[in-house]
Coordinates of C-alpha atoms in Angstrom, one line a residue:
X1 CA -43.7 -3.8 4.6
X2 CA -44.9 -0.3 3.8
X3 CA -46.6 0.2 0.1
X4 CA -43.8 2.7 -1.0
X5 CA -40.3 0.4 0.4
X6 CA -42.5 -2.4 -1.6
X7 CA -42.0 -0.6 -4.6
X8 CA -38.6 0.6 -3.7
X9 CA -37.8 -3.3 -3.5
X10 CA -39.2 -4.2 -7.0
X11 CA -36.7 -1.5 -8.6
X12 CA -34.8 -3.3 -11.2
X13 CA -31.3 -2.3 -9.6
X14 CA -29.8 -5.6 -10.2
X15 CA -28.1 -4.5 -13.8
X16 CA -25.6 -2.0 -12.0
X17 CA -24.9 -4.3 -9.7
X18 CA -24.0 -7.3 -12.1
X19 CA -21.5 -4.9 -13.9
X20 CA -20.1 -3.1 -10.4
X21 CA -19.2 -7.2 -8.7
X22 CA -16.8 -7.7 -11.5
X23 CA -14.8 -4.6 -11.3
X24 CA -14.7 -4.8 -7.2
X25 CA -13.4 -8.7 -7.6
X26 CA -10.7 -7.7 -10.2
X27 CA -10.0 -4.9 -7.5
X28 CA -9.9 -7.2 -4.5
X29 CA -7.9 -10.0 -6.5
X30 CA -5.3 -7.5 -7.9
X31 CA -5.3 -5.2 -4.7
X32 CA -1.9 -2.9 -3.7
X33 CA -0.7 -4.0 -7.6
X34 CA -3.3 -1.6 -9.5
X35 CA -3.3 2.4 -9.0
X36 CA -6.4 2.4 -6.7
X37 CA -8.2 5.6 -7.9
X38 CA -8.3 4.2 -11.9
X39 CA -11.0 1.4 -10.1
X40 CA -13.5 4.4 -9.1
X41 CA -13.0 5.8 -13.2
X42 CA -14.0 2.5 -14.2
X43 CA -16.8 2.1 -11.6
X44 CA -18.3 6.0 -12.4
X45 CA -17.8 5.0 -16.4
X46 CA -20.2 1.8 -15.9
X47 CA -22.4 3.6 -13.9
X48 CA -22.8 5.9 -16.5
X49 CA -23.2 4.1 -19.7
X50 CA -25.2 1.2 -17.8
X51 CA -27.6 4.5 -16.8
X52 CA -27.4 5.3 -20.3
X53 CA -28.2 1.5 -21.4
X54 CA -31.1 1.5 -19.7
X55 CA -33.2 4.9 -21.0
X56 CA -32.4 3.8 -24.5
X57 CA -33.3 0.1 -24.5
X58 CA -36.4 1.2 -21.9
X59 CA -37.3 4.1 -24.6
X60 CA -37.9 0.9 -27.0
X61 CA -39.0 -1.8 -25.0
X62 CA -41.5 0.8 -22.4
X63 CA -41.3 -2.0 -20.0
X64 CA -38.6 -1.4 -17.1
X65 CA -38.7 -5.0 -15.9
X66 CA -38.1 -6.2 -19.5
X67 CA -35.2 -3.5 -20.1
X68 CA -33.6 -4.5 -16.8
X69 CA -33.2 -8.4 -17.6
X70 CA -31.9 -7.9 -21.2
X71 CA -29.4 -4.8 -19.7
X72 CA -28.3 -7.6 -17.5
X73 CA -27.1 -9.6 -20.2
X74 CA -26.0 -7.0 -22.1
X75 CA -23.8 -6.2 -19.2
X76 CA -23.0 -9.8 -17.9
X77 CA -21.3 -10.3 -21.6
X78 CA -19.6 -7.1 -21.9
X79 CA -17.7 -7.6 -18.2
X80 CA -17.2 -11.4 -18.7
X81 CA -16.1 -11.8 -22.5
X82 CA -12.6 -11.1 -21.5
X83 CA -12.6 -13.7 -18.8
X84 CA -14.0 -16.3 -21.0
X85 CA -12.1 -16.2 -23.8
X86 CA -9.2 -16.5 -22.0
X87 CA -10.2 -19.3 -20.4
X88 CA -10.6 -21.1 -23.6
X89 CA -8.0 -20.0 -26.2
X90 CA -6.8 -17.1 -27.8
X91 CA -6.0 -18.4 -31.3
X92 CA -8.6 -16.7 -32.9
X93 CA -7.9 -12.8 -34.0
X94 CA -10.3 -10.0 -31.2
X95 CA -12.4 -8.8 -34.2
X96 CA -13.5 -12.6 -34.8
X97 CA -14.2 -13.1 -31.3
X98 CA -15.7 -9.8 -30.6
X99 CA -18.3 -10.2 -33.3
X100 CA -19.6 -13.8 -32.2
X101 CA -20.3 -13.0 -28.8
X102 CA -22.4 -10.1 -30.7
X103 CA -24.4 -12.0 -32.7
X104 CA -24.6 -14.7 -29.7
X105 CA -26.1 -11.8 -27.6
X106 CA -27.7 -10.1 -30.2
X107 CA -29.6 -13.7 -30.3
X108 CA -30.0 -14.0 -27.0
X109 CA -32.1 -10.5 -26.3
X110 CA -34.0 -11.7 -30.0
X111 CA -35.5 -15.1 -28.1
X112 CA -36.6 -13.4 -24.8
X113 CA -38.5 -10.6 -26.6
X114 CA -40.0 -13.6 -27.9
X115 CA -40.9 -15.6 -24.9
X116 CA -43.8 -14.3 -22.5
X117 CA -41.7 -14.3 -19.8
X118 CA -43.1 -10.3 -18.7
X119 CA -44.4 -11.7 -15.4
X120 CA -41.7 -13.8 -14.5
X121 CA -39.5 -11.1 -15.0
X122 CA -41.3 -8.8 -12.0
X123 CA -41.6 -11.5 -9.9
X124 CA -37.5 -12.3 -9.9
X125 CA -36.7 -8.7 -9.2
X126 CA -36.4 -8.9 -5.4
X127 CA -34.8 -12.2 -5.7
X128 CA -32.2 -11.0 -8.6
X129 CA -31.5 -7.6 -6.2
X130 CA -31.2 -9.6 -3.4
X131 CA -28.5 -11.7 -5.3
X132 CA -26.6 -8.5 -6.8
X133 CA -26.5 -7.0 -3.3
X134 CA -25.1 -10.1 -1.7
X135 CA -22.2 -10.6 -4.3
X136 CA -21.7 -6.6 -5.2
X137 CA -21.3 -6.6 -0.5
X138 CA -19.2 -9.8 -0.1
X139 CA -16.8 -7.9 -2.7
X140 CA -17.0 -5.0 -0.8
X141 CA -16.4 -6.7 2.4
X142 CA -13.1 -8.2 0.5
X143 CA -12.0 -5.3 0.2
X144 CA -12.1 -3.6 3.8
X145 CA -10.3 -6.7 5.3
X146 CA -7.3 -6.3 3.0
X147 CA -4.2 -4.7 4.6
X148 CA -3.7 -1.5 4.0
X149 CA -0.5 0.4 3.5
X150 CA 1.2 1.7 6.4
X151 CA 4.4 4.1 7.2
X152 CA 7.4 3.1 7.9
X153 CA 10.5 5.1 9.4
X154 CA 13.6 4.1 7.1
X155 CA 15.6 5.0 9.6
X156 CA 14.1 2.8 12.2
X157 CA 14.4 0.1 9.4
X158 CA 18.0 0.5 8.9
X159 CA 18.8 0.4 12.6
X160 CA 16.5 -3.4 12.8
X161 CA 18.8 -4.4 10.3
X162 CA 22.0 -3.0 11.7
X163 CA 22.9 -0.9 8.4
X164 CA 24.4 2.2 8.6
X165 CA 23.7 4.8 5.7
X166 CA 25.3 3.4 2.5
X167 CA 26.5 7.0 1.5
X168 CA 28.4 7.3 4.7
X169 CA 31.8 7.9 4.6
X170 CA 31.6 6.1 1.1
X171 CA 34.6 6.7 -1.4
X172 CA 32.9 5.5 -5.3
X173 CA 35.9 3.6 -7.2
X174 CA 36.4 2.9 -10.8
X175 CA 36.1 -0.1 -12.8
X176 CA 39.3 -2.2 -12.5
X177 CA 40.6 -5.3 -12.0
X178 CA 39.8 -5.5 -8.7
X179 CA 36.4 -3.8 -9.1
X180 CA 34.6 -5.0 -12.0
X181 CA 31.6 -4.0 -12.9
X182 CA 28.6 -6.4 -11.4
X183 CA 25.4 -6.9 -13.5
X184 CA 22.7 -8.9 -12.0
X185 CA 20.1 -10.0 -15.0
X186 CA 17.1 -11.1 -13.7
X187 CA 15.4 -13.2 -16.8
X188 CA 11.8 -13.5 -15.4
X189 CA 10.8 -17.0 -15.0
X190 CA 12.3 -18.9 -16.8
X191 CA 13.2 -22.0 -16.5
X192 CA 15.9 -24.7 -16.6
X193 CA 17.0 -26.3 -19.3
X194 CA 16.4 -29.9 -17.7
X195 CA 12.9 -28.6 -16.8
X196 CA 12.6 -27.6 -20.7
X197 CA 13.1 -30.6 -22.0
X198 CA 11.3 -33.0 -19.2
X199 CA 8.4 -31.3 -18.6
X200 CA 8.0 -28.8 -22.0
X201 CA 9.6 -30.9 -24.6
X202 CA 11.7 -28.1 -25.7
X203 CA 15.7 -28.3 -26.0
X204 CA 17.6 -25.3 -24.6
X205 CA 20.7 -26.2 -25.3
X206 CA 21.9 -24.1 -28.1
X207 CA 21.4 -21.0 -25.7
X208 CA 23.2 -22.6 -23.1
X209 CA 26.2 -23.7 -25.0
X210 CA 26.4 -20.3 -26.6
X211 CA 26.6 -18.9 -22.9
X212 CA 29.2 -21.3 -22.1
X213 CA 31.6 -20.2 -25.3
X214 CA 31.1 -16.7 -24.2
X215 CA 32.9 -18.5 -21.0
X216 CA 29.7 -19.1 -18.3
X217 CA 29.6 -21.1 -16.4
X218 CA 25.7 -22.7 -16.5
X219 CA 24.2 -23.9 -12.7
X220 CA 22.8 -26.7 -14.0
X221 CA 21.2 -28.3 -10.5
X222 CA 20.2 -24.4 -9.5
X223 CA 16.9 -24.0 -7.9
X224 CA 15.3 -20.4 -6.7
X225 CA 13.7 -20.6 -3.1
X226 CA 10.6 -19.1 -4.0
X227 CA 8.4 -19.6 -7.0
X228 CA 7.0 -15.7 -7.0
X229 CA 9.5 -12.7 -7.9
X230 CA 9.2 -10.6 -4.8
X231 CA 9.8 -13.7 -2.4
X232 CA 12.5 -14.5 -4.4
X233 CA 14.6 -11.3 -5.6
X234 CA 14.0 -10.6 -2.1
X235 CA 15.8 -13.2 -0.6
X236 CA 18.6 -13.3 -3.1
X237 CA 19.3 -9.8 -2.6
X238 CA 19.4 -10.2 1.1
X239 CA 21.2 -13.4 1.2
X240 CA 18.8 -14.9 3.6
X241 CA 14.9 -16.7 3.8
X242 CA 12.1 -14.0 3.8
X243 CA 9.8 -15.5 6.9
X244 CA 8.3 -12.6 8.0
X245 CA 7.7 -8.6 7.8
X246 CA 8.9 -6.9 10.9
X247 CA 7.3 -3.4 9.5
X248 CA 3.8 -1.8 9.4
X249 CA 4.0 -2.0 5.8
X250 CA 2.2 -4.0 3.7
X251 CA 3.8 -7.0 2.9
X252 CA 4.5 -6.3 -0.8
X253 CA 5.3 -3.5 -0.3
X254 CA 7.9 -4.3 2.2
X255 CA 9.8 -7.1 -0.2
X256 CA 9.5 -4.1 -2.7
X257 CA 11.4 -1.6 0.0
X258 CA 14.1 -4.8 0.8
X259 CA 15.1 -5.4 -2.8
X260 CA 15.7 -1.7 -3.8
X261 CA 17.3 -1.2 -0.4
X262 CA 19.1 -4.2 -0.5
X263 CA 21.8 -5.7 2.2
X264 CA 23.6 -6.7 -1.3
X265 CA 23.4 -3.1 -2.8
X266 CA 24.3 -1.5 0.4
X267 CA 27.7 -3.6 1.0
X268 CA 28.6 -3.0 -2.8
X269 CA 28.1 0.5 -2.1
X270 CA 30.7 0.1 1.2
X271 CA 32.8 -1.2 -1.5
X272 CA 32.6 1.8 -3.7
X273 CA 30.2 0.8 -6.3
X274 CA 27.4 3.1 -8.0
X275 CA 24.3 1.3 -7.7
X276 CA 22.4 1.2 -11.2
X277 CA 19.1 0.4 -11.0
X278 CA 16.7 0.1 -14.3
X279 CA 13.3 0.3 -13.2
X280 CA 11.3 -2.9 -15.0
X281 CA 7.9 -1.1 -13.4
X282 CA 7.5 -4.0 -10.9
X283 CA 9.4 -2.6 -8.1
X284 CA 10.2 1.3 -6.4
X285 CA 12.8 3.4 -7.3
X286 CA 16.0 2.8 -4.6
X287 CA 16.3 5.3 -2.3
X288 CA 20.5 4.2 -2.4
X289 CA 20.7 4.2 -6.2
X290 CA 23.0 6.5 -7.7
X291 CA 20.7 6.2 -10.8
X292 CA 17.2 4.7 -10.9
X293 CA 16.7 4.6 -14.6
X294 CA 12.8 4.8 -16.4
X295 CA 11.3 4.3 -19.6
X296 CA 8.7 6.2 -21.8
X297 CA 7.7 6.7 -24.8
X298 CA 10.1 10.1 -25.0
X299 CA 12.8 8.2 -23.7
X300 CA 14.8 7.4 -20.7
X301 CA 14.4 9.3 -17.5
X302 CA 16.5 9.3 -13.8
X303 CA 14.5 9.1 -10.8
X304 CA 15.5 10.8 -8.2
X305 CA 14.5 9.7 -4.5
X306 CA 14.3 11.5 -1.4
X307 CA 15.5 9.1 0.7
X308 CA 13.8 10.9 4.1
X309 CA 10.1 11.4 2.6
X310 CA 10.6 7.4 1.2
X311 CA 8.3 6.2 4.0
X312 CA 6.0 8.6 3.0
X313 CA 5.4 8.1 -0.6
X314 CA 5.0 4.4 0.2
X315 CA 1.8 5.2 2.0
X316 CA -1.3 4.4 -0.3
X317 CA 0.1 6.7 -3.5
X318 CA 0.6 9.6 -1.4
X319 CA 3.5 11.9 -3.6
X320 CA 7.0 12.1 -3.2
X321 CA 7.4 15.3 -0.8
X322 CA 10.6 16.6 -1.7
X323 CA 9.6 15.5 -6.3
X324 CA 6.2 15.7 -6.5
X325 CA 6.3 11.7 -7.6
X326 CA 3.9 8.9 -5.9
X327 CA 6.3 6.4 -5.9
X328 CA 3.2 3.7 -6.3
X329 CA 3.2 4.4 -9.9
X330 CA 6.5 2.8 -11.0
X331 CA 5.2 -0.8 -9.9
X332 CA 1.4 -0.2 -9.8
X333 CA -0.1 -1.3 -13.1
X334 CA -3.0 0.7 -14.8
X335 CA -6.5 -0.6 -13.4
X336 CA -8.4 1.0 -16.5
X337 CA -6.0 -1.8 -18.7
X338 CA -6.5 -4.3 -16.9
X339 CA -10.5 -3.7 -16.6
X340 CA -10.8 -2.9 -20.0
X341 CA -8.8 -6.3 -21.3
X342 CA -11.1 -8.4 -19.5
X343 CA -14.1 -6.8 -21.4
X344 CA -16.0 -7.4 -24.9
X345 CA -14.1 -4.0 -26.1
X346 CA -10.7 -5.2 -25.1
X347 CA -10.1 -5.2 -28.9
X348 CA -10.3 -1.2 -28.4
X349 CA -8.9 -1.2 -24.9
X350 CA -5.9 1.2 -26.1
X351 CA -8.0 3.8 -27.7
X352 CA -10.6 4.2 -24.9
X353 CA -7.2 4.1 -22.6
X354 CA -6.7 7.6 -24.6
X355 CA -10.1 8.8 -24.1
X356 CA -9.8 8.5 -20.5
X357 CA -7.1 9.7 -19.9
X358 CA -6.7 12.2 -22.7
X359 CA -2.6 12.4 -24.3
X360 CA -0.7 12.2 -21.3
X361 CA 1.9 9.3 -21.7
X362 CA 4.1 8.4 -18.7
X363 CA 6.1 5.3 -18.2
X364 CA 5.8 1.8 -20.4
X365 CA 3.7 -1.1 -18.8
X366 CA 5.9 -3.2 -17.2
X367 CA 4.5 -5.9 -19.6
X368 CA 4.5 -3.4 -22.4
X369 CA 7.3 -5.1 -25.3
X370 CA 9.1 -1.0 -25.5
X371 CA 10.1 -1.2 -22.2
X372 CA 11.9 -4.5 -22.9
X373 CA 13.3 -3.3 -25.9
X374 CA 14.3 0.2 -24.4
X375 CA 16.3 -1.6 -21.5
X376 CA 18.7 -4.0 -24.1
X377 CA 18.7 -0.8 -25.5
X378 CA 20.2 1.1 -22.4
X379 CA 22.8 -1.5 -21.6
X380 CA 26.4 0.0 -23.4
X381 CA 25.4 3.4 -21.6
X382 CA 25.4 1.7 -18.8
X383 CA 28.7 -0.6 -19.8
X384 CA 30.5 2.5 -20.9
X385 CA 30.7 4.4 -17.3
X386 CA 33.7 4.6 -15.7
X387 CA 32.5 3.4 -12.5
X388 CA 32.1 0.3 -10.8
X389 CA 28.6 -0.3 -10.8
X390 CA 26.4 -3.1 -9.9
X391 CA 23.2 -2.9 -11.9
X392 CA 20.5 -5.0 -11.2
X393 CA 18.1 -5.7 -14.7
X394 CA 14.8 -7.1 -14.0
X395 CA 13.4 -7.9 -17.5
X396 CA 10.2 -9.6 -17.5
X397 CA 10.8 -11.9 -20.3
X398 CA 10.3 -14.6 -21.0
X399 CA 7.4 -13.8 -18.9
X400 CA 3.9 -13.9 -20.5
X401 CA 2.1 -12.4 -22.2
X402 CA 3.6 -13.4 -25.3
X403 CA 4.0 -10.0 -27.3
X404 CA 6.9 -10.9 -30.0
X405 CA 7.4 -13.6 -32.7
X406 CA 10.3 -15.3 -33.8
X407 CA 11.2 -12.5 -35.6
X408 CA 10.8 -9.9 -33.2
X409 CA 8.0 -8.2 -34.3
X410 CA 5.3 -7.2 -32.0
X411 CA 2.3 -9.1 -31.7
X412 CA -0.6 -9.9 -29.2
X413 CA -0.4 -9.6 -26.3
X414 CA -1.6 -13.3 -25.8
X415 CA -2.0 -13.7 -22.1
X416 CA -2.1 -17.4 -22.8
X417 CA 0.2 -18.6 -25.4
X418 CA -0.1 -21.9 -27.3
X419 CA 3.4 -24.0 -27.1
X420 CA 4.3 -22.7 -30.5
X421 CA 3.4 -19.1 -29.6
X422 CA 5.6 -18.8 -26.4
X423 CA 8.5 -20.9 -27.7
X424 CA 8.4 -18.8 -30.8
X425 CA 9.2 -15.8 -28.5
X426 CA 11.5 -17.8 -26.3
X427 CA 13.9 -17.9 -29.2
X428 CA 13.4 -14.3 -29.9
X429 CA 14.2 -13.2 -26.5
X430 CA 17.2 -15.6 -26.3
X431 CA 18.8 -14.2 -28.9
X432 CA 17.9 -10.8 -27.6
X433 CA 20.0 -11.9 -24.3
X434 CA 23.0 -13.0 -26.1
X435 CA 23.4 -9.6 -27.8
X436 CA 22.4 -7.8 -24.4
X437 CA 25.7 -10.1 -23.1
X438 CA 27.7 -9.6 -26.4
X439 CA 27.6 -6.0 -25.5
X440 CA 28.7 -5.9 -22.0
X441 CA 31.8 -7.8 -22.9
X442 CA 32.6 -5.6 -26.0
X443 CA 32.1 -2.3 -24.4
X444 CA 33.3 -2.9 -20.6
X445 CA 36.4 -1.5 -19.6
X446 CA 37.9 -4.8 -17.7
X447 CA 36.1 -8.2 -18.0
X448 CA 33.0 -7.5 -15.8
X449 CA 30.7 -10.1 -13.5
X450 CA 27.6 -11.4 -15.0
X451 CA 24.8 -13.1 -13.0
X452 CA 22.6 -14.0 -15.6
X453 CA 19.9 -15.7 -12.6
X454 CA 16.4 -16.3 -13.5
X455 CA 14.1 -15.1 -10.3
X456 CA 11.8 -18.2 -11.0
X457 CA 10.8 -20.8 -13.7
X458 CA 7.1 -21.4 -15.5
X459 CA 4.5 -23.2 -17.2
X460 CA 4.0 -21.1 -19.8
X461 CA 3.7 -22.4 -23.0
X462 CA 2.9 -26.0 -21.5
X463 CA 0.0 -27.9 -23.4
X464 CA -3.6 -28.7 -20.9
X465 CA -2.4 -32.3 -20.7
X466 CA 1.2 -31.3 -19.3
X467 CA -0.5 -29.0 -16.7
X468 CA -2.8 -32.1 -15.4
X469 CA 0.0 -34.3 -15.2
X470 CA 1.5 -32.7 -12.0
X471 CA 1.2 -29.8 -9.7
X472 CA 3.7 -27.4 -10.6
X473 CA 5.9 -24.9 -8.3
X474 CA 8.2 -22.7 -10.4
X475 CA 11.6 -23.8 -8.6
X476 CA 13.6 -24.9 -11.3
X477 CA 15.0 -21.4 -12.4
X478 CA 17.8 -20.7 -14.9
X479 CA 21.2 -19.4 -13.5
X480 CA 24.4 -19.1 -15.2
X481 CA 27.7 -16.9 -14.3
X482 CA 30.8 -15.2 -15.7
X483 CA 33.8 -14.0 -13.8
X484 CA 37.1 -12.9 -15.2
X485 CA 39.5 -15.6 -15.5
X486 CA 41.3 -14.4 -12.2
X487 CA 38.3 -15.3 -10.2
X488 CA 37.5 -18.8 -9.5
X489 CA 33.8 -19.9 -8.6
X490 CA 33.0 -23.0 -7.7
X491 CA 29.2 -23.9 -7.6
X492 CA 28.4 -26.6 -5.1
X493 CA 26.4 -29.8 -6.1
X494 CA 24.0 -28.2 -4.1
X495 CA 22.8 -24.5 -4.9
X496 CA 19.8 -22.4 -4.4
X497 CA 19.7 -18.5 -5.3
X498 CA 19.9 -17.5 -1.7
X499 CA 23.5 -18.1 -1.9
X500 CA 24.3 -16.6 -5.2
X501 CA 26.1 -13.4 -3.6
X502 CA 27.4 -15.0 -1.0
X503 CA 29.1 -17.1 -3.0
X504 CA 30.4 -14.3 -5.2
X505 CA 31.1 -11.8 -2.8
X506 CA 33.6 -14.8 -1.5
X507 CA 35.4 -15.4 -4.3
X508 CA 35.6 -11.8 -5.7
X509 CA 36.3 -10.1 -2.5
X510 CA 37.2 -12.6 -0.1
X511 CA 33.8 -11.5 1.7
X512 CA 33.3 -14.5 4.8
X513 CA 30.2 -14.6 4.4
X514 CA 28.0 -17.6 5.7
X515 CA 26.3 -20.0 3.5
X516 CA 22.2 -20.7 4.3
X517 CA 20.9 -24.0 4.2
X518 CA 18.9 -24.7 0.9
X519 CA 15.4 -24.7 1.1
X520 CA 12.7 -24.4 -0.8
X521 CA 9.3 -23.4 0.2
X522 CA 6.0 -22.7 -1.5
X523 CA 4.1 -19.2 -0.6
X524 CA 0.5 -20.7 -0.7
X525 CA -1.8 -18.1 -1.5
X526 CA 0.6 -15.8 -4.1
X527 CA 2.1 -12.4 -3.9
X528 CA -0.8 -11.3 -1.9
X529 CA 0.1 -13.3 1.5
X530 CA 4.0 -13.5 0.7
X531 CA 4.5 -14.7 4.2
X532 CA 2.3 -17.7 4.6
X533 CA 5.3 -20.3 3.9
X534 CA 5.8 -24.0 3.5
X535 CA 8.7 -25.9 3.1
X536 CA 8.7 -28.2 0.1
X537 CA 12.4 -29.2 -0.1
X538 CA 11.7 -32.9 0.8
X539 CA 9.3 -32.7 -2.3
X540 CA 10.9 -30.2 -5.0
X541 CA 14.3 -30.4 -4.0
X542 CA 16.2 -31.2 -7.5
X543 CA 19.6 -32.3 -5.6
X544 CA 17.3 -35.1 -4.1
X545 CA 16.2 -36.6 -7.0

């Protein structure tokens, strides 16, 4: 090898490196859920102040070989606190936290300016580049294998499906008798009340028997098909299993297009309802919503959505044509956050959030507790129109992170909650429900529908030794109904979400509509291979027990 790529070899590159693999792998892991373009801000940023980082400690140390291995550390525990600490508890307050790991590094770089480890150091650089390079390329290569997004013509999806346009020749009605308003709360998982109390030790059933004297009925045996949201809000809202994706879309992306364009929404609409969507920043405005209602800071906001340029704004975060909007920001959560709270600084994640991005506030997190708050909030507008609406509510609560106490006040978040911690919210947000349901009631015209249908159930709150005991699928899902008094519903012994609206478009509307076979089945790698299925029932299924 030539004298001058020699030297080009023993360049200490490997500190960039270390602190570029963990960004890429939070990248790859969380790919088509994160705004892409926030990764390369983070990347340039660590670039920078790594660059930085190096000429200061180099101006004391005068030794680049020396610099680079204690910039490596400094790095490795900067990117990796986050991880760590949530991997052990989160019990103790940021600041404490923060501060050990700065005296335990601090410590650290002390005992190697000690050591006589100068040669070793120049010795490892090849090897330690060599290693960098590897993981910072097998990352990369991650990354270029995932699917990316591709167009779609809507129209050409309607036509597989056999819809017509929902706005053709469509007549809205008003809440009656005959057409009462439809609200479809999706509680995000959370679980039964037998699941509660077998596998949690936690007893539900003062929430449940509140439900029932407000005249639900509570599906005790219910079970959801999937255990992951889009799988499953996909399927109920179609009324059928979700095997496959006929489109060039990328698979999310296509449960996110099938559950704001629904096959439930669209024969509503044929009925004459308005379709009331509020956004929960997990999914796309509907391009069939006669209202798809956000959530900021400076209040609520209608999104409108041109329902020809839809494909289009799908298409990796290209804009809206016809509103300027990229669509991929309603569900797409902030990669600078998320970066940011796996980091030693995540104790100041918020304020260099500001820095970066300067004042500009858009919508809430869809994590964010305001956004929550700000839906219950929007529910008697929403009660008080004169139409016939469906509105489908996707709160994602009780849904960690844990961000309220007992009380209600706002606290972490705490990505993983001890039992105390999320139980303390579960009562919070249960009571939050009850008044969100108290005020539908009071403020509806005629007696209205309520689906109250958790999309899933969970194992958040459970203790280490609860978690070992079995391998847990989040079937067991909470699901409760009210009808007016003139409607009858009777739940079979045997019920899995896919046949909620079937069921209810039966006996409100005298629909016809077939009945699937329940079946459960277990998406094996998570939202980002939706469609690589198994079927569980013969294991999960409750009604077998």
């Amino acid at each position: 090898m030539p004298g001058s790529q020699l030297k080009m070899w023993r360049l200490p590159i490997y500190p960039w490196l270390l602190g570029l693999v963990p960004i890429l792998h939070l990248y790859t892991v969380n790919f088509g859920s994160v705004i892409d373009r926030e990764a390369l801000i983070c990347i340039f940023w660590l670039m920078l102040t790594t660059s930085i980082g190096f000429a200061a400690i180099n101006f004391v140390f005068r030794d680049r070989h020396q610099t680079a291995l204690i910039l490596s550390f400094i790095v490795l525990a900067f990117s990796l606190s986050g991880h760590i600490l949530d991997l052990l508890s989160e019990n103790e307050p940021l600041i404490v936290w923060t501060i050990s790991v700065l005296i335990v590094l601090a410590t650290v770089i002390a005992e190697l300016q000690k050591a006589g480890y100068a040669d070793y150091v120049r010795q490892a650089v090849f090897p330690l580049n060599l290693i960098a390079m590897t993981m910072t390329f097998m990352q990369l290569a991650a990354i270029f294998t995932q699917r990316f997004d591709a167009t779609i013509d809507l129209g050409q999806h309607l036509r597989r499906q056999g819809l017509k346009d929902a706005d053709e020749s469509r007549t809205t009605v008003l809440d009656s008798n005959d057409r009462p308003d439809i609200y479809y709360i999706v509680p995000d998982g959370y679980p039964s009340d037998a699941w509660l109390k077998s596998e949690m030790n936690y007893d539900n059933s003062a929430f449940t028997e509140a439900l029932e004297a407000r005249g639900f009925v509570v599906a005790r045996q219910t079970q959801a098909n999937y255990g992951l949201t889009l799988a499953s809000l996909a399927s109920t809202l179609n009324m059928r299993y979700v095997d496959s994706n006929p489109t060039k879309l990328r698979d999310q992306d296509y449960l996110r297009l099938i559950i704001s364009d629904s096959a439930v929404a669209r024969h509503l609409k044929q009925l004459g309802y308005s379709f009331v969507q509020l956004l929960s920043g997990f999914f796309i405005p509907s391009a069939i919503a006669d209202i798809n209602r956000d959530f900021t800071p400076s209040g609520t906001t209608d999104i409108l959505v041109d329902r020809a340029s839809l494909s289009v704004a799908l298409q990796a975060d290209d804009q809206n044509l016809q509103l300027n909007t990229d669509i991929g920001l309603f569900y797409k959560r902030s990669f600078v956050s998320l970066y940011l709270d796996t980091t030693l600084i995540r104790l100041f994640a918020k304020q260099l959030e500001a820095f970066i991005f300067g004042s500009s506030v858009g919508s809430y997190d869809m994590l964010a507790p305001q956004r929550f708050l700000a839906t219950i909030d929007e529910i008697p507008a929403i009660a008080s129109m004169p139409e016939a609406t469906f509105t489908f509510v996707h709160l994602l609560k009780p849904h960690f992170p844990t961000v309220f106490d007992e009380r209600g006040d706002i606290i972490g978040p705490i990505n993983k909650p001890s039992h105390r911690q999320y139980f303390s919210e579960f009562k919070f947000t249960n009571s939050i429900f009850l008044e969100m349901i108290d005020t539908i009631l009071a403020v509806s015209r005629h007696p209205p529908i309520i689906i109250f249908q958790a999309d899933h159930g969970s194992t958040y709150g459970a203790t280490r030794v609860q978690l070992e005991r079995r391998r847990y699928l989040h079937f067991d899902a909470y699901a409760a109904y009210y009808l007016p008094e003139r409607f009858q519903l009777q739940i079979p012994r045997v019920h899995t979400s896919v046949n909620t609206f079937p069921l209810l478009f039966n006996a409100v509307f005298d629909s016809g509509f077939e009945f699937r076979d329940n079946r459960l089945f277990e998406v094996l790698i998570g939202n980002g291979a939706p469609f690589e299925q198994v079927d569980v029932t013969d294991i999960y299924a409750r009604w077998q027990d």
